[in-house]
mmCIF file of C-alpha atoms (C1' of nucleotides) in Angstrom:
data_model
loop_
_atom_site.group_PDB
_atom_site.id
_atom_site.type_symbol
_atom_site.label_atom_id
_atom_site.label_comp_id
_atom_site.label_asym_id
_atom_site.label_seq_id
_atom_site.Cartn_x
_atom_site.Cartn_y
_atom_site.Cartn_z
ATOM 1 C CA MET A 9 -5.139 2.722 -0.027
ATOM 2 C CA PRO A 10 -3.257 0.464 1.883
ATOM 3 C CA GLU A 11 0.119 0.393 3.395
ATOM 4 C CA LEU A 12 1.337 -1.994 6.052
ATOM 5 C CA PRO A 13 -1.003 -0.822 8.860
ATOM 6 C CA GLU A 14 -4.075 -0.957 6.638
ATOM 7 C CA VAL A 15 -3.167 -4.363 5.208
ATOM 8 C CA GLU A 16 -2.469 -5.665 8.705
ATOM 9 C CA THR A 17 -5.898 -4.401 9.789
ATOM 10 C CA VAL A 18 -7.484 -6.324 6.929
ATOM 11 C CA ARG A 19 -5.399 -9.401 7.769
ATOM 12 C CA ARG A 20 -6.674 -9.396 11.319
ATOM 13 C CA GLY A 21 -10.240 -8.977 10.116
ATOM 14 C CA LEU A 22 -9.914 -11.919 7.765
ATOM 15 C CA ASP A 23 -8.116 -14.078 10.305
ATOM 16 C CA GLY A 24 -10.946 -13.701 12.773
ATOM 17 C CA THR A 25 -13.693 -14.538 10.309
ATOM 18 C CA VAL A 26 -12.484 -16.830 7.521
ATOM 19 C CA THR A 27 -9.650 -18.912 8.982
ATOM 20 C CA GLY A 28 -10.833 -22.516 9.110
ATOM 21 C CA ARG A 29 -13.526 -21.956 6.466
ATOM 22 C CA THR A 30 -13.680 -23.847 3.182
ATOM 23 C CA ILE A 31 -13.840 -22.150 -0.210
ATOM 24 C CA ALA A 32 -16.941 -23.093 -2.183
ATOM 25 C CA SER A 33 -16.384 -21.056 -5.358
ATOM 26 C CA VAL A 34 -14.740 -17.990 -6.879
ATOM 27 C CA ASN A 35 -16.484 -15.608 -9.249
ATOM 28 C CA THR A 36 -15.460 -12.447 -11.061
ATOM 29 C CA ASP A 37 -16.831 -9.919 -13.506
ATOM 30 C CA LEU A 38 -13.313 -8.626 -14.208
ATOM 31 C CA PRO A 39 -10.998 -11.520 -15.151
ATOM 32 C CA LYS A 40 -7.874 -9.346 -15.198
ATOM 33 C CA MET A 41 -8.089 -9.158 -11.412
ATOM 34 C CA LEU A 42 -7.403 -12.910 -11.285
ATOM 35 C CA ARG A 43 -3.785 -12.627 -12.304
ATOM 36 C CA GLY A 44 -2.171 -15.519 -14.125
ATOM 37 C CA GLU A 45 -5.225 -17.764 -14.362
ATOM 38 C CA LYS A 46 -8.469 -17.814 -16.245
ATOM 39 C CA PRO A 47 -11.476 -17.562 -13.928
ATOM 40 C CA ARG A 48 -12.521 -21.199 -14.281
ATOM 41 C CA ALA A 49 -8.997 -22.482 -13.632
ATOM 42 C CA PHE A 50 -8.628 -20.137 -10.663
ATOM 43 C CA ALA A 51 -11.869 -21.336 -9.118
ATOM 44 C CA LYS A 52 -11.026 -24.973 -9.756
ATOM 45 C CA ALA A 53 -7.605 -24.626 -8.115
ATOM 46 C CA VAL A 54 -8.968 -23.357 -4.794
ATOM 47 C CA ALA A 55 -12.531 -24.685 -4.491
ATOM 48 C CA GLY A 56 -12.890 -27.289 -1.754
ATOM 49 C CA SER A 57 -9.778 -26.148 0.100
ATOM 50 C CA LYS A 58 -9.749 -24.837 3.622
ATOM 51 C CA ILE A 59 -8.185 -21.517 4.586
ATOM 52 C CA ASN A 60 -5.595 -22.625 7.117
ATOM 53 C CA SER A 61 -4.209 -19.194 7.999
ATOM 54 C CA VAL A 62 -4.095 -15.570 6.865
ATOM 55 C CA ASN A 63 -0.708 -13.870 6.744
ATOM 56 C CA ARG A 64 0.803 -10.635 5.486
ATOM 57 C CA ARG A 65 4.085 -9.856 3.744
ATOM 58 C CA GLY A 66 4.624 -6.134 3.218
ATOM 59 C CA LYS A 67 1.438 -4.947 1.525
ATOM 60 C CA MET A 68 0.452 -8.433 0.313
ATOM 61 C CA LEU A 69 -2.170 -10.629 1.962
ATOM 62 C CA LEU A 70 -1.642 -14.382 1.955
ATOM 63 C CA LEU A 71 -4.449 -16.900 2.374
ATOM 64 C CA ASN A 72 -2.722 -20.231 2.987
ATOM 65 C CA LEU A 73 -4.900 -23.097 1.801
ATOM 66 C CA SER A 74 -5.042 -26.736 2.851
ATOM 67 C CA ASN A 75 -4.088 -27.930 -0.659
ATOM 68 C CA GLY A 76 -0.605 -26.432 -0.675
ATOM 69 C CA LEU A 77 -1.597 -23.268 -2.531
ATOM 70 C CA THR A 78 -1.711 -19.697 -1.275
ATOM 71 C CA ILE A 79 -3.992 -16.959 -2.550
ATOM 72 C CA VAL A 80 -1.969 -13.728 -2.707
ATOM 73 C CA ALA A 81 -3.987 -10.502 -2.739
ATOM 74 C CA HIS A 82 -2.732 -6.962 -3.361
ATOM 75 C CA LEU A 83 -5.097 -4.046 -2.761
ATOM 76 C CA LYS A 84 -2.969 -1.428 -4.544
ATOM 77 C CA MET A 85 -4.620 2.013 -4.270
ATOM 78 C CA THR A 86 -8.346 1.454 -3.760
ATOM 79 C CA GLY A 87 -8.829 -2.248 -3.056
ATOM 80 C CA GLN A 88 -11.017 -3.476 -0.226
ATOM 81 C CA LEU A 89 -11.597 -6.983 1.123
ATOM 82 C CA LEU A 90 -14.965 -7.254 2.817
ATOM 83 C CA VAL A 91 -16.362 -10.244 4.676
ATOM 84 C CA THR A 92 -20.126 -10.365 4.193
ATOM 85 C CA LYS A 93 -23.047 -12.745 4.416
ATOM 86 C CA HIS A 94 -23.540 -14.471 1.110
ATOM 87 C CA GLY A 95 -26.959 -12.916 0.612
ATOM 88 C CA ASP A 96 -25.971 -9.330 1.413
ATOM 89 C CA PRO A 97 -26.505 -6.788 -1.367
ATOM 90 C CA VAL A 98 -23.486 -6.601 -3.664
ATOM 91 C CA GLU A 99 -21.846 -3.190 -3.493
ATOM 92 C CA PRO A 100 -20.721 -1.419 -6.666
ATOM 93 C CA TRP A 101 -17.127 -2.117 -7.755
ATOM 94 C CA THR A 102 -17.207 -5.638 -6.323
ATOM 95 C CA HIS A 103 -15.124 -7.569 -8.851
ATOM 96 C CA VAL A 104 -14.099 -10.825 -7.182
ATOM 97 C CA THR A 105 -16.176 -12.920 -4.792
ATOM 98 C CA ILE A 106 -14.739 -15.871 -2.876
ATOM 99 C CA GLU A 107 -17.749 -17.751 -1.603
ATOM 100 C CA LEU A 108 -17.178 -19.767 1.555
ATOM 101 C CA LYS A 109 -19.107 -22.762 2.814
ATOM 102 C CA GLY A 110 -21.309 -21.741 5.713
ATOM 103 C CA GLY A 111 -22.797 -18.697 4.012
ATOM 104 C CA ARG A 112 -20.093 -16.040 3.973
ATOM 105 C CA ASP A 113 -18.256 -14.243 1.171
ATOM 106 C CA ILE A 114 -14.906 -12.535 0.900
ATOM 107 C CA ARG A 115 -15.584 -9.712 -1.565
ATOM 108 C CA PHE A 116 -12.840 -7.775 -3.340
ATOM 109 C CA ARG A 117 -13.995 -4.273 -4.266
ATOM 110 C CA ASP A 118 -11.722 -1.976 -6.229
ATOM 111 C CA ILE A 119 -12.744 1.301 -7.822
ATOM 112 C CA ARG A 120 -9.559 1.740 -9.820
ATOM 113 C CA GLN A 121 -9.122 -1.937 -10.677
ATOM 114 C CA PHE A 122 -5.388 -1.952 -9.922
ATOM 115 C CA GLY A 123 -5.627 -4.692 -7.284
ATOM 116 C CA TYR A 124 -5.404 -8.394 -7.977
ATOM 117 C CA VAL A 125 -5.420 -11.886 -6.546
ATOM 118 C CA GLU A 126 -3.153 -14.665 -7.727
ATOM 119 C CA ILE A 127 -2.302 -18.243 -6.823
ATOM 120 C CA LYS A 128 1.140 -19.322 -5.681
ATOM 121 C CA ARG A 129 2.502 -22.589 -4.376
ATOM 122 C CA THR A 130 2.979 -22.144 -0.654
ATOM 123 C CA GLU A 131 6.296 -23.970 -0.685
ATOM 124 C CA ASP A 132 7.616 -21.514 -3.288
ATOM 125 C CA ILE A 133 6.862 -18.294 -1.390
ATOM 126 C CA GLY A 134 6.833 -19.564 2.204
ATOM 127 C CA GLY A 135 3.745 -19.629 4.383
ATOM 128 C CA SER A 136 4.376 -16.093 5.593
ATOM 129 C CA GLY A 137 5.790 -14.952 2.268
ATOM 130 C CA GLU A 138 9.319 -15.115 3.628
ATOM 131 C CA ASN A 139 10.626 -16.282 0.260
ATOM 132 C CA MET A 140 8.700 -13.847 -1.936
ATOM 133 C CA PRO A 141 11.163 -12.268 -4.335
ATOM 134 C CA GLY A 142 11.964 -8.580 -4.422
ATOM 135 C CA LEU A 143 10.769 -7.647 -0.950
ATOM 136 C CA GLY A 144 12.886 -6.107 1.788
ATOM 137 C CA PRO A 145 12.595 -6.909 5.503
ATOM 138 C CA GLU A 146 9.388 -6.693 7.521
ATOM 139 C CA PRO A 147 9.853 -3.493 9.525
ATOM 140 C CA LEU A 148 8.050 -4.809 12.611
ATOM 141 C CA ASP A 149 9.890 -8.117 12.775
ATOM 142 C CA ARG A 150 12.307 -8.667 15.662
ATOM 143 C CA SER A 151 15.023 -9.330 13.128
ATOM 144 C CA PHE A 152 14.686 -5.807 11.707
ATOM 145 C CA THR A 153 17.125 -4.111 14.058
ATOM 146 C CA SER A 154 18.597 -0.616 13.868
ATOM 147 C CA GLY A 155 21.814 -2.316 12.773
ATOM 148 C CA VAL A 156 20.067 -3.986 9.839
ATOM 149 C CA PHE A 157 18.506 -0.648 8.889
ATOM 150 C CA ALA A 158 21.850 1.183 9.054
ATOM 151 C CA TRP A 159 23.554 -1.504 7.004
ATOM 152 C CA ARG A 160 20.901 -1.420 4.285
ATOM 153 C CA ILE A 161 21.007 2.381 4.141
ATOM 154 C CA LYS A 162 24.759 2.393 3.736
ATOM 155 C CA LYS A 163 24.409 0.258 0.635
ATOM 156 C CA ARG A 164 22.304 3.003 -0.997
ATOM 157 C CA PRO A 165 24.282 6.187 -0.278
ATOM 158 C CA LYS A 166 23.091 8.193 -3.275
ATOM 159 C CA SER A 167 19.375 7.568 -2.876
ATOM 160 C CA ARG A 168 17.016 10.161 -1.574
ATOM 161 C CA ILE A 169 15.636 8.921 1.697
ATOM 162 C CA LYS A 170 11.975 9.361 0.701
ATOM 163 C CA ALA A 171 12.421 7.257 -2.419
ATOM 164 C CA LEU A 172 14.177 4.588 -0.383
ATOM 165 C CA LEU A 173 11.514 4.397 2.331
ATOM 166 C CA ILE A 174 8.776 3.613 -0.197
ATOM 167 C CA ASP A 175 10.961 1.156 -2.138
ATOM 168 C CA GLN A 176 9.484 -2.263 -1.310
ATOM 169 C CA SER A 177 12.797 -3.988 -1.970
ATOM 170 C CA PHE A 178 14.402 -1.808 0.708
ATOM 171 C CA ILE A 179 11.728 -2.229 3.388
ATOM 172 C CA ALA A 180 8.401 -3.969 2.768
ATOM 173 C CA GLY A 181 5.161 -2.208 3.631
ATOM 174 C CA ILE A 182 5.873 1.528 3.841
ATOM 175 C CA GLY A 183 4.034 3.746 1.352
ATOM 176 C CA ASN A 184 3.564 7.428 0.740
ATOM 177 C CA ILE A 185 1.634 8.299 3.897
ATOM 178 C CA TYR A 186 3.895 6.651 6.436
ATOM 179 C CA ALA A 187 7.110 7.624 4.652
ATOM 180 C CA ASP A 188 6.149 11.288 5.020
ATOM 181 C CA GLU A 189 5.146 10.770 8.641
ATOM 182 C CA VAL A 190 8.364 8.932 9.501
ATOM 183 C CA LEU A 191 10.451 11.701 7.925
ATOM 184 C CA HIS A 192 8.622 14.334 9.935
ATOM 185 C CA TYR A 193 9.114 12.309 13.108
ATOM 186 C CA ALA A 194 12.834 12.058 12.404
ATOM 187 C CA GLY A 195 13.221 15.709 11.373
ATOM 188 C CA VAL A 196 14.647 14.735 7.998
ATOM 189 C CA LYS A 197 13.792 16.350 4.646
ATOM 190 C CA PRO A 198 12.452 13.919 2.046
ATOM 191 C CA GLY A 199 15.072 14.921 -0.512
ATOM 192 C CA ARG A 200 18.092 14.154 1.674
ATOM 193 C CA ARG A 201 20.701 11.807 0.234
ATOM 194 C CA THR A 202 21.186 8.950 2.651
ATOM 195 C CA ALA A 203 24.974 9.396 2.727
ATOM 196 C CA THR A 204 24.425 12.751 4.494
ATOM 197 C CA LEU A 205 22.357 11.290 7.340
ATOM 198 C CA SER A 206 23.886 11.429 10.808
ATOM 199 C CA LEU A 207 23.857 8.474 13.178
ATOM 200 C CA ARG A 208 21.174 10.195 15.223
ATOM 201 C CA GLU A 209 19.025 10.819 12.152
ATOM 202 C CA ARG A 210 19.287 7.192 11.087
ATOM 203 C CA GLU A 211 18.248 6.093 14.554
ATOM 204 C CA GLN A 212 15.326 8.504 14.573
ATOM 205 C CA LEU A 213 14.202 7.166 11.200
ATOM 206 C CA TYR A 214 14.386 3.619 12.515
ATOM 207 C CA ASN A 215 12.484 4.535 15.670
ATOM 208 C CA GLY A 216 9.893 6.443 13.642
ATOM 209 C CA ILE A 217 9.267 3.516 11.338
ATOM 210 C CA ARG A 218 8.563 1.162 14.216
ATOM 211 C CA LYS A 219 6.648 3.645 16.348
ATOM 212 C CA ILE A 220 4.415 5.109 13.646
ATOM 213 C CA LEU A 221 3.551 1.802 11.981
ATOM 214 C CA ARG A 222 2.631 0.314 15.368
ATOM 215 C CA ALA A 223 0.550 3.345 16.328
ATOM 216 C CA ALA A 224 -1.290 3.243 12.998
ATOM 217 C CA ILE A 225 -2.061 -0.460 13.385
ATOM 218 C CA GLU A 226 -3.381 0.336 16.858
ATOM 219 C CA LYS A 227 -5.791 2.832 15.237
ATOM 220 C CA ARG A 228 -6.727 0.312 12.541
ATOM 221 C CA GLY A 229 -5.076 2.246 9.735
ATOM 222 C CA THR A 230 -5.534 5.549 7.919
ATOM 223 C CA SER A 231 -8.565 6.322 5.772
ATOM 224 C CA VAL A 232 -7.815 9.248 3.481
ATOM 225 C CA SER A 233 -10.590 8.347 1.065
ATOM 226 C CA THR A 234 -11.534 4.751 0.401
ATOM 227 C CA PHE A 235 -9.776 2.509 2.927
ATOM 228 C CA VAL A 236 -12.045 0.325 5.060
ATOM 229 C CA ASP A 237 -11.507 -2.878 7.036
ATOM 230 C CA THR A 238 -13.247 -6.211 6.418
ATOM 231 C CA LYS A 239 -16.391 -4.887 8.085
ATOM 232 C CA GLY A 240 -16.432 -1.697 6.058
ATOM 233 C CA GLN A 241 -15.166 0.455 8.957
ATOM 234 C CA ARG A 242 -12.758 3.309 8.334
ATOM 235 C CA GLY A 243 -9.381 3.523 10.061
ATOM 236 C CA GLY A 244 -8.757 5.947 12.916
ATOM 237 C CA TYR A 245 -5.214 7.184 12.312
ATOM 238 C CA ARG A 246 -5.973 10.112 10.030
ATOM 239 C CA PRO A 247 -6.264 12.711 12.842
ATOM 240 C CA HIS A 248 -2.778 11.673 13.941
ATOM 241 C CA LEU A 249 -1.125 12.501 10.614
ATOM 242 C CA LYS A 250 1.299 15.372 11.075
ATOM 243 C CA VAL A 251 2.136 16.336 7.485
ATOM 244 C CA TYR A 252 0.606 13.956 4.948
ATOM 245 C CA LYS A 253 -1.958 15.851 2.834
ATOM 246 C CA ARG A 254 -1.662 18.856 5.132
ATOM 247 C CA THR A 255 -0.056 21.211 2.618
ATOM 248 C CA GLY A 256 -0.315 24.805 3.828
ATOM 249 C CA GLU A 257 -1.397 23.858 7.338
ATOM 250 C CA MET A 258 0.728 24.692 10.353
ATOM 251 C CA CYS A 259 3.345 22.107 11.281
ATOM 252 C CA PRO A 260 2.168 20.574 14.589
ATOM 253 C CA LYS A 261 5.397 21.788 16.186
ATOM 254 C CA GLY A 262 4.360 25.344 15.332
ATOM 255 C CA CYS A 263 7.172 25.993 12.856
ATOM 256 C CA GLY A 264 5.113 27.189 9.910
ATOM 257 C CA PRO A 265 3.212 25.809 6.918
ATOM 258 C CA VAL A 266 3.664 22.294 5.580
ATOM 259 C CA LYS A 267 5.127 22.225 2.081
ATOM 260 C CA ARG A 268 4.507 19.805 -0.792
ATOM 261 C CA ILE A 269 7.136 18.754 -3.316
ATOM 262 C CA VAL A 270 7.379 15.880 -5.791
ATOM 263 C CA ILE A 271 10.012 13.165 -5.417
ATOM 264 C CA GLY A 272 10.037 10.140 -7.660
ATOM 265 C CA GLY A 273 6.746 11.203 -9.158
ATOM 266 C CA ARG A 274 4.974 11.158 -5.797
ATOM 267 C CA SER A 275 3.924 13.902 -3.425
ATOM 268 C CA SER A 276 6.042 14.520 -0.376
ATOM 269 C CA HIS A 277 4.704 16.633 2.474
ATOM 270 C CA TYR A 278 7.129 18.099 4.981
ATOM 271 C CA CYS A 279 7.951 21.019 7.226
ATOM 272 C CA PRO A 280 10.887 23.029 5.824
ATOM 273 C CA LYS A 281 11.672 24.368 9.307
ATOM 274 C CA CYS A 282 11.905 21.273 11.472
ATOM 275 C CA GLN A 283 12.928 18.826 8.748
ATOM 276 C CA ARG A 284 16.497 19.344 7.643
ATOM 277 C "C1'" DG B 18 15.908 9.038 -12.010
ATOM 278 C "C1'" DT B 19 11.502 10.530 -14.614
ATOM 279 C "C1'" DG B 20 7.265 9.950 -17.034
ATOM 280 C "C1'" DG B 21 3.618 7.168 -18.750
ATOM 281 C "C1'" DC B 22 0.414 3.805 -17.812
ATOM 282 C "C1'" DC B 23 -3.043 0.697 -15.721
ATOM 283 C "C1'" DC B 24 -8.344 2.882 -13.993
ATOM 284 C "C1'" DT B 25 -12.170 5.741 -11.741
ATOM 285 C "C1'" DG B 26 -13.462 9.318 -8.820
ATOM 286 C "C1'" DT B 27 -13.101 13.738 -6.356
ATOM 287 C "C1'" DG B 28 -12.346 18.409 -5.528
ATOM 288 C "C1'" DA B 29 -10.579 22.884 -6.734
ATOM 289 C "C1'" DT C 23 -11.448 21.103 -17.117
ATOM 290 C "C1'" DC C 24 -7.491 19.713 -14.847
ATOM 291 C "C1'" DA C 25 -4.610 18.015 -11.148
ATOM 292 C "C1'" DC C 26 -4.242 14.519 -8.092
ATOM 293 C "C1'" DA C 27 -5.044 10.043 -5.490
ATOM 294 C "C1'" DG C 28 -2.520 4.742 0.255
ATOM 295 C "C1'" DG C 29 0.911 1.217 -5.832
ATOM 296 C "C1'" DG C 30 3.942 -0.636 -8.875
ATOM 297 C "C1'" DC C 31 5.707 -1.877 -13.519
ATOM 298 C "C1'" DC C 32 7.966 -0.639 -17.773
ATOM 299 C "C1'" DA C 33 10.430 2.044 -21.225
ATOM 300 C "C1'" DC C 34 13.611 5.722 -21.816
#
DNA sequence: GTGGCCCTGTGA
DNA sequence: TCACAGGGCCAC
């Protein structure tokens, strides 16, 4: 599912419901989703601790605990984090349950089982994940300026821009949906080598990143198939998608049909007329 | 860079 | 039945 806007939507949902609560226990029927620890050790490490804050770094969710540890969760393609009453019926594909004192659960559902939770020391990764290795800048941070973007692009002159936009070490949080949407906004073909981009195109890419991610957060994310927020509600951005998964449909600018090609093993959707 | 892989489900 | 799916890692 989830790219930055979807993960941010989940973060906000968690922040409003579980911040300040204490973890009672952790249970799983799929131990591989508790990365790096056996289930009993995982539960022992976090039980009794309070959730001090809920943060996000790229597509990762961070639950900062009162004992100096942070639970890091990644939803990958089909993960969901639902906040429920403890007694609510357990939905299929629920694989990890974090039971909170006071009668609520955080439930991790994941059809494809790619998602995971793991435990890190907060001082190692930073409370907001600022020291997590291998991640590029947060695109909505104040510090991510057009100058920073231009400088980072210049260091990767041979890359195709689509591959770069979804590279988490280049910018954290953009995935396949929003990369395609940003490229359409900027009028740039996904296969373009970054060295060929004009100043104006680079600026349009930068503006598109900020504008589209913000707009998608405003709509609580995009639900193509399985994405839901912590209450199980779907996101509202899908009707605003211009090209993603619209192969064969008319480009919203009226140019002609949207085309699909494969770059880096992933689908790219674009308009051959208005994206150059 | 590309392809395979981790999984299950959906739609043509 | 087969291609494809919001991600990311690994081997070639």
